CSV table of C-alpha atoms in Angstrom, one decimal:
chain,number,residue,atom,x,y,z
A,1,UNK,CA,8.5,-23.6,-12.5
A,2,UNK,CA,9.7,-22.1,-9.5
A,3,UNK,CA,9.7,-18.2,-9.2
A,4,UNK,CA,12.7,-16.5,-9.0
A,5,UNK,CA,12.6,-14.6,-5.3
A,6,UNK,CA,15.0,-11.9,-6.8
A,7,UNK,CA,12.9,-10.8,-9.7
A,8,UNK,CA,10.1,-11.1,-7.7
A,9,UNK,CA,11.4,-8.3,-4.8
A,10,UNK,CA,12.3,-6.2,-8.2
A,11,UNK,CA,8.7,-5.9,-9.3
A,12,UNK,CA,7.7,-5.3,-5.1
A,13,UNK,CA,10.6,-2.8,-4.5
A,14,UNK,CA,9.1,-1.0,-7.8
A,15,UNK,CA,5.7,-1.2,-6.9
A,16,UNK,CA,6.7,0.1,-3.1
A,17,UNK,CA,8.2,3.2,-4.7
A,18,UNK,CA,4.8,3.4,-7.1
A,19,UNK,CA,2.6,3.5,-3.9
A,20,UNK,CA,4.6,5.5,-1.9
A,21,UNK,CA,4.2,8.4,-4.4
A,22,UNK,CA,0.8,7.9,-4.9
A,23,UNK,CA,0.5,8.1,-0.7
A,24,UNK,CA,2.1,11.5,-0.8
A,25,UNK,CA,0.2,12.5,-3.5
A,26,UNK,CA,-2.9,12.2,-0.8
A,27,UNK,CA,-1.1,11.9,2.6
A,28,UNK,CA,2.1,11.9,4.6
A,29,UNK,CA,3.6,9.9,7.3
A,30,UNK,CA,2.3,10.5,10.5
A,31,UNK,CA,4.6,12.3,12.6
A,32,UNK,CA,4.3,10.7,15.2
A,33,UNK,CA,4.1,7.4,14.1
A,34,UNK,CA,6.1,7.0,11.0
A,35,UNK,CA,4.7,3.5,9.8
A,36,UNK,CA,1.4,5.3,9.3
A,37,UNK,CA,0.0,7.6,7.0
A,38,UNK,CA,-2.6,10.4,7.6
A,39,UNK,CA,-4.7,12.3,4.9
A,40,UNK,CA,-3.9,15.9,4.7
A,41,UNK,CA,-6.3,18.3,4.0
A,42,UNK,CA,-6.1,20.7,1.2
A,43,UNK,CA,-5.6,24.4,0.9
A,44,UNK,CA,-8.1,26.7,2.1
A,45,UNK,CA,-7.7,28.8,-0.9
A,46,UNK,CA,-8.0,32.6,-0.3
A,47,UNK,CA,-11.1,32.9,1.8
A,48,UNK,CA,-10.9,29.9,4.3
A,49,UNK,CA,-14.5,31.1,5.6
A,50,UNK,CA,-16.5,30.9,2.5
A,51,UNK,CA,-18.9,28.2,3.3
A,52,UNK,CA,-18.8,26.6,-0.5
A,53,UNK,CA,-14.9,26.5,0.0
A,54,UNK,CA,-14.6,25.0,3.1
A,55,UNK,CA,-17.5,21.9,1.8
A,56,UNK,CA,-15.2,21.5,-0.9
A,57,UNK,CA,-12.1,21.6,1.1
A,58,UNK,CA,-14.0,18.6,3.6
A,59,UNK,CA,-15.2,16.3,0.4
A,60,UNK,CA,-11.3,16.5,-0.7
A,61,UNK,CA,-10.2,15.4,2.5
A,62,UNK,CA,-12.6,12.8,2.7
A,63,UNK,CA,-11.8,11.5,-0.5
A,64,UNK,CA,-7.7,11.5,0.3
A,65,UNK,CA,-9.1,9.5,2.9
A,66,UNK,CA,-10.3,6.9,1.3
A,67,UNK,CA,-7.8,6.8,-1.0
A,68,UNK,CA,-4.9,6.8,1.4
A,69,UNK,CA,-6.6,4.1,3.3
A,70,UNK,CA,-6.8,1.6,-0.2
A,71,UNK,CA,-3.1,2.5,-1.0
A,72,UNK,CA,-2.0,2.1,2.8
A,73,UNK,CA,-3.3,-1.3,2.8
A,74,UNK,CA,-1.3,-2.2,-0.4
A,75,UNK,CA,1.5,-0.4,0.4
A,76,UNK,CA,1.7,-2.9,3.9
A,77,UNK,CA,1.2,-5.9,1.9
A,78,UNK,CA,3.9,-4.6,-0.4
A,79,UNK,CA,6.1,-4.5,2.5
A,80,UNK,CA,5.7,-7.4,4.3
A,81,UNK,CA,6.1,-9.3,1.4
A,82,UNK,CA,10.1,-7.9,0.8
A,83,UNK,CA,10.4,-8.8,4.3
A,84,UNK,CA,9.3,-12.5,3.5
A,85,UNK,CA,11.9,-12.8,0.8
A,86,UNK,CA,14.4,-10.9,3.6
A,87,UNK,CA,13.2,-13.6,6.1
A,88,UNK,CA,13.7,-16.7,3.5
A,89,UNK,CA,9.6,-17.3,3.9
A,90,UNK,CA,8.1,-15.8,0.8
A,91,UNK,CA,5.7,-17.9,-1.1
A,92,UNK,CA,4.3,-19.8,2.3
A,93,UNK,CA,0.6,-19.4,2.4
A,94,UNK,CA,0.1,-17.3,5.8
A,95,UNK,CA,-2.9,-19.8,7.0
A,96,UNK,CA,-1.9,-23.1,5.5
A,97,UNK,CA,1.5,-23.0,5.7
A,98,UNK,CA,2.4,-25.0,2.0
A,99,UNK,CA,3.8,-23.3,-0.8
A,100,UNK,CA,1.5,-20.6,-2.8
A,101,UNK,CA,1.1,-21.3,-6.3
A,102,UNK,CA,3.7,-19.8,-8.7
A,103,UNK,CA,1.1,-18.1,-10.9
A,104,UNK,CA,-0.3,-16.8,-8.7
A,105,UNK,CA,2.8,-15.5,-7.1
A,106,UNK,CA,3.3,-14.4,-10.7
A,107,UNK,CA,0.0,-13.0,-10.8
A,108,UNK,CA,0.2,-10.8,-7.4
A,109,UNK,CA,4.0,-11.0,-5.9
A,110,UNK,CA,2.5,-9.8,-2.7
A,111,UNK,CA,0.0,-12.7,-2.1
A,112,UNK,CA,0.4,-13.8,1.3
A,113,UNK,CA,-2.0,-17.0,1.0
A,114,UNK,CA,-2.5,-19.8,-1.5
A,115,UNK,CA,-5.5,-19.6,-3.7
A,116,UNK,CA,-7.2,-22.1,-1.3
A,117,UNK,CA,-6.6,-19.3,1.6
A,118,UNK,CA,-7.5,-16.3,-0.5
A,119,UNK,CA,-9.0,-13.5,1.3
């Protein structure tokens, strides 16, 4: 079997759009560098100076945090893999250099190593 590169950047294209709304659900693209993403903090509510408010307005943005750092990470993996299929190189393990499995291409279209390789 060998996997169809077109179908394949399909399901990455959807799953890019997927992330992205789930990043700005938590973050936004950093100004001033627009292939990051930052946490934003939330709203201070009415009384910004109400101790118990502003420990729950830290845990939220600590959380988003941690959040928008696991979905940044998939987001760029996302990415880079459209760009292999752009680039004619998608499906090379990135250490090995030989062709990644198709299932597991099938399994996760963004793999970037062969199951030998795998992180």
């Amino acid at each position: 079997m060998t996997i169809n590169t077109e179908e394949q950047k399909k399901k990455l294209v959807t799953e890019l759009q997927e992330l992205e709304t789930e990043l700005l659900s938590v973050g936004r693209r950093n100004p001033s560098n627009l292939a990051d993403w930052e946490a934003v903090p939330t709203d201070p509510g009415n009384d910004p100076i109400d101790p118990n408010e502003v420990a729950d307005n830290m845990e939220d943005y600590e959380g988003n945090t941690a959040i928008l750092k696991q979905l940044e990470i998939r987001y760029n993996e996302v990415k880079q893999a459209i760009e292999a299929i752009e680039k004619g190189t998608y499906g090379i393990c990135s250490v090995c250099g030989k062709q990644i499995e198709d299932a597991r291409l099938e399994a996760l279209p963004s793999a970037s190593t062969c199951i030998a390789h795998e992180k």
